[in-house]
PDB file of C-alpha atoms in Angstrom:
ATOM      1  CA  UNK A 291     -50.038  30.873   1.561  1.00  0.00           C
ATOM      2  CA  UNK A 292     -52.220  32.739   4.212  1.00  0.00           C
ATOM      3  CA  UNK A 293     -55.723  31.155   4.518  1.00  0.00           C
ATOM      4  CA  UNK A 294     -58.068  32.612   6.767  1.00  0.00           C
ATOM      5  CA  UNK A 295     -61.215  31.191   7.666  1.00  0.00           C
ATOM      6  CA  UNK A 296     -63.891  33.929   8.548  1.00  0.00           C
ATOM      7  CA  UNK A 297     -66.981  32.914  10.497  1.00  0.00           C
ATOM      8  CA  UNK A 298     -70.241  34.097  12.312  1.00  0.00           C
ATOM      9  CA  UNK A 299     -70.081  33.543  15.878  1.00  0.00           C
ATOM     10  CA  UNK A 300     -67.934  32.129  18.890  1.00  0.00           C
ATOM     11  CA  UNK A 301     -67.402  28.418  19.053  1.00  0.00           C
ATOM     12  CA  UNK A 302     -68.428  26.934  22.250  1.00  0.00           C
ATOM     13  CA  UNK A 303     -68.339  23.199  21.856  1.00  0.00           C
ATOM     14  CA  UNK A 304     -65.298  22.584  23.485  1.00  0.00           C
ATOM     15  CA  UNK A 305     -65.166  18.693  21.312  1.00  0.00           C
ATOM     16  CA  UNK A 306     -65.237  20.847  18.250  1.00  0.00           C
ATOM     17  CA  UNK A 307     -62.784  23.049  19.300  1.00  0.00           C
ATOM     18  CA  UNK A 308     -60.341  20.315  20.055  1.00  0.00           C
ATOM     19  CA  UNK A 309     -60.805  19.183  16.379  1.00  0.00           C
ATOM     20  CA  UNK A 310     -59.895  22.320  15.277  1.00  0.00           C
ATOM     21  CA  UNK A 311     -57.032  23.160  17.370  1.00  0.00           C
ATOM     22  CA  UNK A 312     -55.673  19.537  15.680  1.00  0.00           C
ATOM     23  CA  UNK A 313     -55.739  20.548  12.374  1.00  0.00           C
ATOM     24  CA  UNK A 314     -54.547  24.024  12.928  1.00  0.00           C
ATOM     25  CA  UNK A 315     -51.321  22.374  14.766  1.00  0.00           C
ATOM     26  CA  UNK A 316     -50.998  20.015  11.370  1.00  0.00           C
ATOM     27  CA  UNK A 317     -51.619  23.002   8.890  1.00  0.00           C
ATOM     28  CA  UNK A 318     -48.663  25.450   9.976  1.00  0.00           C
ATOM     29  CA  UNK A 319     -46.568  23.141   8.159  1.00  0.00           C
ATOM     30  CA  UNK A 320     -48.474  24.046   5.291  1.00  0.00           C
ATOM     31  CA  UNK A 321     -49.381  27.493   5.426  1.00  0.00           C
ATOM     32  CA  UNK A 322     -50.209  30.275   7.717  1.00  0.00           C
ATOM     33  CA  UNK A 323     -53.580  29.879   9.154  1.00  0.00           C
ATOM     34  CA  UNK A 324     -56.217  32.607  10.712  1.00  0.00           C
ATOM     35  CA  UNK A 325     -59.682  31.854  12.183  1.00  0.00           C
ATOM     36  CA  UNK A 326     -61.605  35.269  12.276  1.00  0.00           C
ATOM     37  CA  UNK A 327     -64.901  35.096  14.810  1.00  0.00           C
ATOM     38  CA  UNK A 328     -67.296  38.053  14.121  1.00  0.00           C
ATOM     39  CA  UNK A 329     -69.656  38.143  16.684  1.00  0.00           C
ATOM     40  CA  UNK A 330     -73.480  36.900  15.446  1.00  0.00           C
ATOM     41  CA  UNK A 331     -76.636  39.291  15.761  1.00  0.00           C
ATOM     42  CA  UNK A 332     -78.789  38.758  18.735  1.00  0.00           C
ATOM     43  CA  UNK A 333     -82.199  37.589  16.872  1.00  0.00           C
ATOM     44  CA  UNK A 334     -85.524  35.987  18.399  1.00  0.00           C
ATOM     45  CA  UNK A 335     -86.209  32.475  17.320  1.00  0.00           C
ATOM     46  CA  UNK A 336     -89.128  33.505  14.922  1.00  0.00           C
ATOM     47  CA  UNK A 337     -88.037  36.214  12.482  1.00  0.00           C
ATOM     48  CA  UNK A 338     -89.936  37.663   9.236  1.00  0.00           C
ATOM     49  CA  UNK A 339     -88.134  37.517   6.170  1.00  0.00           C
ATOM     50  CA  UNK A 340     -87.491  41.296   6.326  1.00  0.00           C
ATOM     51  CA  UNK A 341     -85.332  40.843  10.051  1.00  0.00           C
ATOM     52  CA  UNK A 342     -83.914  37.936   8.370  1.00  0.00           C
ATOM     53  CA  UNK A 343     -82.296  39.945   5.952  1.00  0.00           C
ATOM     54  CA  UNK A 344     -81.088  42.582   8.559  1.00  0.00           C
ATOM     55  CA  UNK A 345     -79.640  40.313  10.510  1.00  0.00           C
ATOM     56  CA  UNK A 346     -77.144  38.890   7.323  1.00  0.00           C
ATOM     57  CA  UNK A 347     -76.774  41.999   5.909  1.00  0.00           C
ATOM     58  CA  UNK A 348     -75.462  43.141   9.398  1.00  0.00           C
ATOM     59  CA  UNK A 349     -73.804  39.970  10.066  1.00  0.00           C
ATOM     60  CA  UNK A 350     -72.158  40.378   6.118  1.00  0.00           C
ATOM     61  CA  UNK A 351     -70.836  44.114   7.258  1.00  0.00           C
ATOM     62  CA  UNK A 352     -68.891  42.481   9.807  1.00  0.00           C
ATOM     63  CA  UNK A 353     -67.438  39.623   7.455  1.00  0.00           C
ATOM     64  CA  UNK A 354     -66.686  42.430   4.755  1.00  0.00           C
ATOM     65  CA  UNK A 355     -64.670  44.265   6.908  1.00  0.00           C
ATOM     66  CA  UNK A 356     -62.398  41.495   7.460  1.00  0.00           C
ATOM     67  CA  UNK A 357     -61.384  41.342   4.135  1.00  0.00           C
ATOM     68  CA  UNK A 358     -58.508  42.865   2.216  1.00  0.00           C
ATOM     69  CA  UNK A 359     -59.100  43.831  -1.419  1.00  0.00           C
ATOM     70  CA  UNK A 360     -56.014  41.137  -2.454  1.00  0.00           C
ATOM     71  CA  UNK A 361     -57.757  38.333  -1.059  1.00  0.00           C
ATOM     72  CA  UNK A 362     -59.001  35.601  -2.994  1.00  0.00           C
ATOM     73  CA  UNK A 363     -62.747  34.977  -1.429  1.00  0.00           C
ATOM     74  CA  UNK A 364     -64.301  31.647  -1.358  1.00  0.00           C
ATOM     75  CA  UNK A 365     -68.284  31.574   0.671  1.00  0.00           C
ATOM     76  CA  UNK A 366     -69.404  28.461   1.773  1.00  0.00           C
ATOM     77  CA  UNK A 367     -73.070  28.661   0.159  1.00  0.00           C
ATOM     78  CA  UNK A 368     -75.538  25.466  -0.222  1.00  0.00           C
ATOM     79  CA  UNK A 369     -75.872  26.868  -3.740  1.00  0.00           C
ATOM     80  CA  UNK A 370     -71.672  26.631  -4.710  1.00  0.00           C
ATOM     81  CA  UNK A 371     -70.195  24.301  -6.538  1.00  0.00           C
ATOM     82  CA  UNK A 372     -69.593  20.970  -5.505  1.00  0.00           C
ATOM     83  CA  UNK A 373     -65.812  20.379  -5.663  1.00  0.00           C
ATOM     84  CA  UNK A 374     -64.092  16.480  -4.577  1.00  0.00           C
ATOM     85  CA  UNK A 375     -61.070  16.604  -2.195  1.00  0.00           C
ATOM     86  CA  UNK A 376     -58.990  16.528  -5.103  1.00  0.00           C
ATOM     87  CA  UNK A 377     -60.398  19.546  -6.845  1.00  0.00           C
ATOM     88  CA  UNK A 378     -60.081  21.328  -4.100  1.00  0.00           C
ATOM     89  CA  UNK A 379     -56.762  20.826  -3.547  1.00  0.00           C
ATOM     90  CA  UNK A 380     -56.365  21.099  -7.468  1.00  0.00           C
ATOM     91  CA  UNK A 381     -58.109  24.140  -6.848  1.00  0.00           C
ATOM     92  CA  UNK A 382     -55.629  25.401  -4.018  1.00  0.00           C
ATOM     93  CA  UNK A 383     -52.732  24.852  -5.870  1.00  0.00           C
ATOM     94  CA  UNK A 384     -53.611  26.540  -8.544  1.00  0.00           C
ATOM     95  CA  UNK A 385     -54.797  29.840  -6.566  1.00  0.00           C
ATOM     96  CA  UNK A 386     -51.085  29.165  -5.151  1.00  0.00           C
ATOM     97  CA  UNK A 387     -49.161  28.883  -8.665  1.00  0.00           C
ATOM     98  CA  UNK A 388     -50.750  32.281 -10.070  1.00  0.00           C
ATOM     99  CA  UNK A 389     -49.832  34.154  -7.150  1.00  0.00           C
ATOM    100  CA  UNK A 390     -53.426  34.333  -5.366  1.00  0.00           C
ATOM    101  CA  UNK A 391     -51.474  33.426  -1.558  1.00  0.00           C
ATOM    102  CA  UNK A 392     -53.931  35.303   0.208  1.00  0.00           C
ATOM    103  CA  UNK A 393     -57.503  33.206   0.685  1.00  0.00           C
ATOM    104  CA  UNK A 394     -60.192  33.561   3.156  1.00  0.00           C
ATOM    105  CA  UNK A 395     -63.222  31.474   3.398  1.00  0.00           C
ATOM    106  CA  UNK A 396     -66.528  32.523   4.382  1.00  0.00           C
ATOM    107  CA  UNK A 397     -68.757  30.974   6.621  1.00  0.00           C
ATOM    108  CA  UNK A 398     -71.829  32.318   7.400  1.00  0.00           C
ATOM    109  CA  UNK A 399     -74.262  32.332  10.405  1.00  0.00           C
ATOM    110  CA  UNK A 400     -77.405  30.150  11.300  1.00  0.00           C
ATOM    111  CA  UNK A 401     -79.302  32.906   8.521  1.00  0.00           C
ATOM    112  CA  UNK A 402     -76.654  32.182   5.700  1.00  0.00           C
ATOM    113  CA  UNK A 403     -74.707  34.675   3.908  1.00  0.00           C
ATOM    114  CA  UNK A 404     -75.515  38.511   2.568  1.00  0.00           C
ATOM    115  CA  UNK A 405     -76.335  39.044  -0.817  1.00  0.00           C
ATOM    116  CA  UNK A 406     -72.961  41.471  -0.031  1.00  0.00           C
ATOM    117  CA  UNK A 407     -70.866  38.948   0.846  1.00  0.00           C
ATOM    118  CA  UNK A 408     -71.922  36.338  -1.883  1.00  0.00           C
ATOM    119  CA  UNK A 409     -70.936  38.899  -4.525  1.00  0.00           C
ATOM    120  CA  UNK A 410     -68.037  40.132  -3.201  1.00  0.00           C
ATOM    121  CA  UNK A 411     -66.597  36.289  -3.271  1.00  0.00           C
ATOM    122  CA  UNK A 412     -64.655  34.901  -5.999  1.00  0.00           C
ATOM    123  CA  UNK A 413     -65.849  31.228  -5.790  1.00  0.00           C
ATOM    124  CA  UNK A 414     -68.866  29.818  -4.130  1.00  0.00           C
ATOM    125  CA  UNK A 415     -68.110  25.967  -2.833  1.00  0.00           C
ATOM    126  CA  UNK A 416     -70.826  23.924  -1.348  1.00  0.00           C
ATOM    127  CA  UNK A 417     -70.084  20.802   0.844  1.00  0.00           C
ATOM    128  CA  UNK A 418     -73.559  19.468   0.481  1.00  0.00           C
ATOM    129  CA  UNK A 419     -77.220  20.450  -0.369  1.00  0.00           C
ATOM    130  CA  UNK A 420     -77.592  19.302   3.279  1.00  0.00           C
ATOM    131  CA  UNK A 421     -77.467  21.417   5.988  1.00  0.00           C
ATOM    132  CA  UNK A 422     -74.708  21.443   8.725  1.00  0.00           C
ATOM    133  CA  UNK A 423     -74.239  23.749  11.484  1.00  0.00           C
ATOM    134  CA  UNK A 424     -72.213  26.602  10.695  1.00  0.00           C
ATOM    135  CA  UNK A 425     -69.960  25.778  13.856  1.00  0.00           C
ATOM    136  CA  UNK A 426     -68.804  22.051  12.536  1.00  0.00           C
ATOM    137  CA  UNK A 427     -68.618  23.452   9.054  1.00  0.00           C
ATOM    138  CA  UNK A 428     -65.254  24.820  10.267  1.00  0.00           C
ATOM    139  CA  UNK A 429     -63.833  21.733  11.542  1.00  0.00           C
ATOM    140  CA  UNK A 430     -64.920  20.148   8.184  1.00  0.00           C
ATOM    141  CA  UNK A 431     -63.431  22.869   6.222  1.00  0.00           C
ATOM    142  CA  UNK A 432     -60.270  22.739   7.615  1.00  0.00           C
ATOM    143  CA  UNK A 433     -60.033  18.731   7.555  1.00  0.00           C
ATOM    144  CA  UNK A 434     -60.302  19.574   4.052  1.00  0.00           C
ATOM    145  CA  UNK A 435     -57.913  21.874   3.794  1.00  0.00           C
ATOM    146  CA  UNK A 436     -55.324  19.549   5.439  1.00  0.00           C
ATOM    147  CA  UNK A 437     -56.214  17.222   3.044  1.00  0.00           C
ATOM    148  CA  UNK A 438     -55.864  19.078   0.087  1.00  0.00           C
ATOM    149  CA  UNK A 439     -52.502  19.930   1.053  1.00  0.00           C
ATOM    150  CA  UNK A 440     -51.366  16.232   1.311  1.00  0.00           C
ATOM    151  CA  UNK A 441     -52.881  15.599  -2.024  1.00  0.00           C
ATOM    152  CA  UNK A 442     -51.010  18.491  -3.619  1.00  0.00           C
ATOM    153  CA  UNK A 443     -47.497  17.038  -1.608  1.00  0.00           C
ATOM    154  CA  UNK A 444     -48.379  13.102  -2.784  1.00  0.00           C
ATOM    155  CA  UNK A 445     -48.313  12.870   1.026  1.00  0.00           C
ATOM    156  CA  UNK A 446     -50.738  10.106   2.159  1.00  0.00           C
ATOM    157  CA  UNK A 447     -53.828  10.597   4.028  1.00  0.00           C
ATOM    158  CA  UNK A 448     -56.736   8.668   4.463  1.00  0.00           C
ATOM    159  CA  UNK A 449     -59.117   8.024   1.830  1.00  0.00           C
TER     160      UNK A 449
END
């Protein structure tokens, strides 16, 4: 399986980073893993609602170009579906069984995602209705990820 986990912007916390160096280093046993960094529009602080929307839809540009007409799309989105560990994994596994071995996730910047890029997936997934920073929502992600794959080997893990 090839999961690639496409993201706004450069991660800079270097505590982060080690967190998801460490799961990288557990998932090649798993499958083939790809983080994908598109750089983030430059934006003031205060933006209307129309520069809002420029800045995802040039932000989404970016994200859609990183993505291969085979691959199974999943966007991180407040407004997903809310999935346990387990049906994620369930979830994974299943992608896996009917030939689907090519997955990226999206996550998008600080703005969200383009209206683009939420069609385009396959599957919206939402952690939480709360908020996180788009930075630690890749270290979450791929904690998850891990853990699905234990799950779907009857491997333990933490609970």
């Amino acid at each position: 399986m090839n999961i690639s986990i496409i993201t706004v912007g450069k991660l800079k916390e270097k505590y982060l980073k080690l967190g998801i160096d460490e799961f990288l280093k557990r998932l090649t046993a798993y499958a083939k893993m790809e983080i994908i960094e598109v750089p983030d529009e430059k934006a003031p602080e205060q933006l209307s609602d129309l520069e809002m929307e420029q800045v995802k839809q040039k932000e989404g540009e970016k994200i859609l170009s990183k993505i291969s007409p085979d691959t199974y799309v999943i966007a991180l989105a407040i407004e997903g579906k809310m999935k346990s560990s387990e049906e994620l994994a369930d979830s994974l596994d299943k992608l896996a069984t009917y030939g689907k071995s090519k997955i990226a996730f999206v996550i998008g910047g600080s703005l969200g995602l383009s209206n683009e890029v939420l069609q385009r997936a396959d599957e919206k997934l939402s952690f939480s209705k709360m908020t996180f920073p788009h930075q630690m929502m890749k270290l979450i992600l791929l904690e998850q990820i891990y853990r699905a794959f234990r799950i779907n080997r009857g491997e333990p893990y933490h609970k």
